[in-house]
Amino acid sequence: MPPFAELHLHLEGTLEAEMVLELAERNHVRLPYADLDDLRARYSYASLQDFLDLYYANMQVLRTEADFAELTDAYLARAAAAGVVRAEVFCDLQAHTARGVPAPVVLAGVTDALSRSEADHGVSSGLIVTFLRHLPAADAERAYAEALATGVELLGIGLCSSEVGFPAAPFADLYARARADGLRTVAHAGEEGDASYVREALDQLGAERIDHGINAMRDPSLVQHLAERQIPLTVCPLSNVRLKAVPSLAEHPLPAMLDAGLLVCVNSDDPAYFGGYLDDNLAVVRDAFGLTEDHLATLAANSIKASFLPESEKARMLSAG
Ligand code: ADE
Ligand code: ZN
């Protein structure tokens, strides 16, 4: 397998069911699950919101710096085994500060693991703080200030959580500020929302990379725009199937996105919740669509090109593939 970058990965979405229960015991958090089977029986979702309810409930078990470091390190080890050489990971900081875990605890734990990822796992990494669009923009601005105050090095900011009915425009000032601070910008759009959400993320936020973006395919002029400018789209096939963002894997637009010349790459989103890591996502799309080694090489190269690595690093990784 050629080397891949993973660009759409929520660290909290790597919290495996076993770890939920282990951390609940260690941190004395009461959860409403009888046992592992009971918890696992809930991993079937009617919608994005249905999943998010479980995702936010389970992350209550993350309390200490060590919890965040262990979570991050476990992901990096698994990602390395999947062929990942570059990981630009998301942390939903507000979901932790809102329940009383201070930003320095969260970010120190995450960056402790990230700082060792190259040496320990051969994975270069960067941290993107993702803000929650179902909360007011003022909340996100406060969390951004808290993140900066920790002094932790950030690669960028993102926007995620519930999509339909939660416009991105109120976050435009935050994006402008982050850009002025030298940070890179991404945003979830076009997952459950229609193509107009992708346009809004580009036009109002100036997002450099779109997370998901599958529903852009319903708007030919937007597809042309994305193709001409080679705006990256981080697609997550198992997530899209499990959240019913597509009717079935066979109807996933990934082949059409490749045919349209889009800079599309494959990612795992929340692998502990959707049935697999990057290699698992690649395996299902390869089997479903009969992708060749050339297609996989294109997806790998796209992921490196879509990363926020310096151009010289991209060239080195592309030639290694
Ligand atoms: N947060 C974690 N996973 C997400 C997803 N698939 N969409 C929006 N927000 C998320
Ligand atoms: Zn996501």
Coordinates of C-alpha atoms and ligand atoms in Angstrom, one line a residue:
M1 CA 0.0 0.0 0.0
P2 CA 1.3 3.5 -0.8
P3 CA 1.6 6.0 2.2
F4 CA -1.6 7.8 3.1
A5 CA -2.5 10.9 5.0
E6 CA -5.6 10.8 7.3
L7 CA -7.2 14.2 7.3
H8 CA -10.7 13.6 8.7
L9 CA -10.4 11.9 12.1
H10 CA -12.1 12.9 15.3
L11 CA -9.9 11.7 18.2
E12 CA -13.1 11.2 20.3
G13 CA -14.4 8.9 17.5
T14 CA -11.5 6.5 18.2
L15 CA -12.8 5.8 21.7
E16 CA -13.4 2.1 21.4
A17 CA -16.3 0.6 23.3
E18 CA -13.9 -1.4 25.6
M19 CA -12.1 1.8 26.4
V20 CA -15.4 3.6 27.2
L21 CA -16.0 1.0 29.9
E22 CA -12.4 0.9 31.2
L23 CA -12.2 4.6 31.5
A24 CA -15.7 4.8 33.1
E25 CA -14.4 2.5 35.8
R26 CA -11.1 4.2 36.3
N27 CA -12.7 7.7 36.5
H28 CA -15.8 6.6 38.4
V29 CA -18.2 7.8 35.7
R30 CA -21.7 6.2 35.8
L31 CA -22.9 5.2 32.4
P32 CA -26.3 3.7 31.6
Y33 CA -24.9 0.5 29.9
A34 CA -25.3 -2.9 31.5
D35 CA -22.2 -4.3 29.8
L36 CA -20.1 -4.3 26.6
D37 CA -22.8 -6.0 24.6
D38 CA -25.4 -3.5 25.8
L39 CA -23.1 -0.7 24.7
R40 CA -22.3 -2.3 21.4
A41 CA -26.0 -2.8 20.7
R42 CA -26.4 1.0 20.5
Y43 CA -23.9 1.3 17.6
S44 CA -26.6 1.5 15.0
Y45 CA -27.8 5.0 14.0
A46 CA -30.9 6.4 12.3
S47 CA -29.1 9.7 11.5
L48 CA -26.1 11.9 12.2
Q49 CA -27.8 13.3 15.4
D50 CA -28.6 9.8 16.6
F51 CA -24.8 9.0 16.4
L52 CA -23.8 12.3 17.9
D53 CA -25.9 11.7 21.0
L54 CA -24.0 8.5 21.7
Y55 CA -20.6 10.0 20.8
Y56 CA -21.0 12.9 23.2
A57 CA -22.4 10.7 26.0
N58 CA -19.5 8.3 25.7
M59 CA -16.8 10.9 25.8
Q60 CA -17.8 11.9 29.3
V61 CA -15.4 9.1 30.4
L62 CA -12.4 11.2 29.2
R63 CA -11.3 13.2 32.2
T64 CA -7.5 13.4 32.7
E65 CA -4.5 14.4 30.6
A66 CA -3.4 10.7 30.6
D67 CA -6.8 9.7 29.2
F68 CA -6.4 12.0 26.2
A69 CA -2.8 11.0 25.7
E70 CA -3.7 7.3 25.7
L71 CA -6.6 7.8 23.4
T72 CA -4.4 9.7 20.9
D73 CA -1.5 7.3 21.1
A74 CA -3.8 4.3 20.5
Y75 CA -5.2 5.9 17.4
L76 CA -1.7 6.8 16.1
A77 CA -0.5 3.2 16.6
R78 CA -3.6 1.9 14.7
A79 CA -3.3 4.5 12.0
A80 CA 0.4 3.5 11.4
A81 CA -0.7 -0.1 11.0
A82 CA -3.2 1.1 8.4
G83 CA -0.5 2.8 6.3
V84 CA -0.9 6.4 7.6
V85 CA 2.2 8.5 7.5
R86 CA 0.5 11.8 8.2
A87 CA -2.4 12.5 10.5
E88 CA -4.2 15.8 10.8
V89 CA -6.5 15.0 13.7
F90 CA -9.6 16.8 15.1
C91 CA -10.3 17.4 18.8
D92 CA -13.8 18.6 19.8
L93 CA -12.4 20.8 22.6
Q94 CA -15.8 22.4 23.5
A95 CA -17.3 19.0 24.2
H96 CA -14.8 18.6 27.0
T97 CA -14.6 22.2 28.4
A98 CA -18.5 22.3 28.5
R99 CA -18.4 19.4 31.0
G100 CA -15.7 20.9 33.1
V101 CA -12.5 19.4 31.7
P102 CA -10.1 22.4 31.3
A103 CA -8.7 23.1 27.8
P104 CA -5.0 22.7 29.1
V105 CA -5.8 19.2 30.3
V106 CA -7.3 18.1 27.0
L107 CA -4.7 19.7 24.8
A108 CA -1.7 18.8 26.9
G109 CA -2.8 15.1 26.7
V110 CA -3.4 15.1 23.0
T111 CA -0.2 17.0 22.1
D112 CA 1.9 14.8 24.5
A113 CA 1.0 11.8 22.2
L114 CA 1.2 13.8 19.0
S115 CA 4.7 15.1 19.9
R116 CA 5.9 11.5 20.1
S117 CA 4.0 10.2 17.0
E118 CA 6.9 10.6 14.5
A119 CA 9.4 8.8 16.8
D120 CA 7.0 6.2 18.1
H121 CA 4.9 5.4 15.1
G122 CA 6.5 7.0 12.1
V123 CA 3.4 9.3 11.7
S124 CA 3.8 13.0 11.3
S125 CA 0.9 14.9 12.8
G126 CA -1.0 18.1 13.3
L127 CA -3.9 19.2 15.6
I128 CA -7.1 20.8 14.3
V129 CA -9.5 22.1 17.0
T130 CA -13.0 21.5 15.7
F131 CA -15.8 23.8 16.9
L132 CA -19.4 22.6 17.4
R133 CA -21.9 24.3 15.0
H134 CA -24.9 23.4 17.2
L135 CA -23.6 25.8 19.8
P136 CA -23.5 29.6 19.5
A137 CA -20.5 31.1 17.7
A138 CA -19.6 33.0 20.9
D139 CA -19.0 29.7 22.6
A140 CA -16.6 28.7 19.8
E141 CA -14.8 32.0 20.1
R142 CA -14.3 31.5 23.8
A143 CA -13.0 28.0 23.2
Y144 CA -10.6 29.3 20.5
A145 CA -9.2 31.8 23.0
E146 CA -8.8 29.1 25.6
A147 CA -7.0 26.9 23.1
L148 CA -4.6 29.7 22.1
A149 CA -4.0 30.5 25.8
T150 CA -2.6 27.0 26.4
G151 CA 0.3 27.8 24.1
V152 CA -0.2 24.4 22.4
E153 CA 0.8 24.4 18.7
L154 CA -2.3 24.2 16.5
L155 CA -2.4 23.4 12.8
G156 CA -5.9 24.6 12.1
I157 CA -9.5 24.9 13.1
G158 CA -12.6 23.1 11.8
L159 CA -16.4 23.0 12.2
C160 CA -18.5 19.9 12.9
S161 CA -21.5 18.4 14.8
S162 CA -25.1 18.7 13.7
E163 CA -25.3 20.2 10.2
V164 CA -28.8 20.8 8.9
G165 CA -30.4 23.9 10.4
F166 CA -27.1 25.2 11.8
P167 CA -25.6 27.7 9.4
A168 CA -21.9 28.3 9.2
A169 CA -22.1 32.0 8.6
P170 CA -22.0 33.0 12.3
F171 CA -18.5 31.4 12.5
A172 CA -17.1 33.6 9.7
D173 CA -15.4 36.0 12.2
L174 CA -13.8 33.1 14.0
Y175 CA -12.4 31.7 10.7
A176 CA -11.1 35.1 9.7
R177 CA -9.3 35.4 13.1
A178 CA -7.8 32.0 12.9
R179 CA -6.6 32.7 9.3
A180 CA -5.0 35.9 10.6
D181 CA -3.3 33.9 13.3
G182 CA -1.7 31.7 10.7
L183 CA -3.9 28.7 11.1
R184 CA -5.4 26.5 8.3
T185 CA -9.1 26.0 8.0
V186 CA -11.4 23.1 7.3
A187 CA -15.2 22.6 7.8
H188 CA -17.7 19.7 7.7
A189 CA -20.3 20.4 5.0
G190 CA -22.5 18.5 2.6
E191 CA -22.7 15.4 4.8
E192 CA -26.4 15.5 5.6
G193 CA -26.8 19.1 4.3
D194 CA -27.2 19.8 0.7
A195 CA -24.7 21.4 -1.7
S196 CA -25.6 24.9 -0.4
Y197 CA -23.8 24.0 2.9
V198 CA -20.6 23.3 0.9
R199 CA -20.9 26.7 -0.9
E200 CA -21.5 28.4 2.4
A201 CA -18.4 26.8 4.0
L202 CA -16.3 28.0 1.0
D203 CA -17.8 31.4 0.6
Q204 CA -18.6 32.5 4.2
L205 CA -15.8 30.7 6.1
G206 CA -13.1 30.5 3.3
A207 CA -12.6 26.8 4.3
E208 CA -9.6 25.4 2.5
R209 CA -10.8 21.8 2.8
I210 CA -14.3 20.3 3.0
D211 CA -15.0 17.4 5.3
H212 CA -17.4 15.0 3.6
G213 CA -18.8 17.2 0.8
I214 CA -20.5 14.3 -0.8
N215 CA -23.7 16.2 -1.5
A216 CA -21.7 18.7 -3.6
M217 CA -22.2 16.1 -6.3
R218 CA -25.8 17.1 -6.7
D219 CA -24.7 20.6 -8.0
P220 CA -22.8 20.4 -11.3
S221 CA -21.5 23.9 -11.2
L222 CA -20.2 23.4 -7.7
V223 CA -18.5 20.2 -8.8
Q224 CA -16.8 22.1 -11.6
H225 CA -15.7 24.8 -9.1
L226 CA -14.2 22.2 -6.7
A227 CA -12.5 20.4 -9.6
E228 CA -11.0 23.5 -11.2
R229 CA -9.6 24.8 -7.9
Q230 CA -8.7 21.3 -6.6
I231 CA -10.4 22.0 -3.3
P232 CA -9.9 18.8 -1.2
L233 CA -12.8 16.7 0.0
T234 CA -12.2 14.3 2.9
V235 CA -14.7 11.5 2.2
C236 CA -15.5 8.9 4.9
P237 CA -17.4 5.9 3.2
L238 CA -18.1 3.7 6.3
S239 CA -19.3 6.8 8.2
N240 CA -21.6 7.8 5.3
V241 CA -23.1 4.3 5.1
R242 CA -23.6 3.9 8.9
L243 CA -25.1 7.4 9.3
K244 CA -27.4 6.9 6.3
A245 CA -25.9 9.9 4.5
V246 CA -26.0 7.5 1.4
P247 CA -28.7 4.9 0.9
S248 CA -26.0 2.1 0.5
L249 CA -22.3 1.7 -0.2
A250 CA -23.1 0.8 -3.8
E251 CA -24.7 4.3 -4.2
H252 CA -21.8 6.1 -2.6
P253 CA -20.5 8.9 -4.9
L254 CA -16.8 8.2 -4.4
P255 CA -16.3 6.7 -8.0
A256 CA -18.2 9.7 -9.5
M257 CA -16.1 12.1 -7.5
L258 CA -12.9 10.5 -8.8
D259 CA -14.3 10.5 -12.3
A260 CA -15.1 14.2 -12.0
G261 CA -11.4 14.9 -11.2
L262 CA -12.1 16.1 -7.6
L263 CA -9.2 16.0 -5.1
V264 CA -10.9 13.4 -3.0
C265 CA -9.4 11.2 -0.3
V266 CA -10.7 8.5 2.0
N267 CA -10.7 8.8 5.8
S268 CA -12.3 7.1 8.8
D269 CA -14.1 10.0 10.6
D270 CA -15.1 8.1 13.8
P271 CA -13.6 4.6 13.3
A272 CA -14.7 3.2 16.7
Y273 CA -18.3 3.9 15.8
F274 CA -18.5 3.1 12.1
G275 CA -16.8 -0.2 11.8
G276 CA -13.2 0.6 10.8
Y277 CA -10.1 2.5 10.4
L278 CA -8.5 3.9 7.2
D279 CA -7.5 0.5 5.9
D280 CA -11.0 -0.9 6.5
N281 CA -12.5 2.1 4.6
L282 CA -10.1 1.5 1.7
A283 CA -10.9 -2.2 1.7
V284 CA -14.7 -1.7 1.5
V285 CA -14.5 0.8 -1.4
R286 CA -12.0 -1.3 -3.2
D287 CA -14.3 -4.3 -3.0
A288 CA -17.5 -2.4 -3.7
F289 CA -16.2 -0.5 -6.7
G290 CA -13.5 -2.8 -8.0
L291 CA -10.9 -0.1 -7.5
T292 CA -7.5 -0.9 -9.0
E293 CA -4.0 -0.4 -7.6
D294 CA -4.0 2.8 -9.7
H295 CA -7.1 4.1 -8.1
L296 CA -5.7 3.4 -4.6
A297 CA -2.4 5.2 -5.6
T298 CA -4.6 8.2 -6.7
L299 CA -6.4 8.2 -3.4
A300 CA -3.1 8.0 -1.5
A301 CA -1.5 10.8 -3.6
N302 CA -4.6 12.9 -3.2
S303 CA -4.5 12.5 0.6
I304 CA -0.9 13.7 0.7
K305 CA -1.7 16.6 -1.7
A306 CA -4.7 17.6 0.4
S307 CA -2.7 17.7 3.6
F308 CA -1.3 20.9 5.1
L309 CA 2.3 19.7 5.0
P310 CA 4.9 22.0 3.4
E311 CA 5.2 21.4 -0.3
S312 CA 8.7 19.9 0.1
E313 CA 7.4 17.3 2.6
K314 CA 4.5 16.5 0.2
A315 CA 7.0 15.9 -2.6
R316 CA 9.1 13.7 -0.4
M317 CA 6.1 11.6 0.6
L318 CA 4.7 11.4 -2.9
S319 CA 8.0 10.1 -4.3
A320 CA 8.1 7.5 -1.5
G321 CA 4.8 6.2 -2.7
Ligands
ADE1 N1 -18.4 14.9 14.9 C1 -17.9 13.6 14.9 N2 -18.3 13.0 13.8 C2 -19.0 13.8 13.0 C3 -19.6 13.7 11.8 N3 -19.5 12.6 11.0 N4 -20.3 14.8 11.3 C4 -20.4 15.9 12.0 N5 -19.8 16.0 13.2 C5 -19.1 15.0 13.7
ZN2 ZN -16.3 14.2 10.8

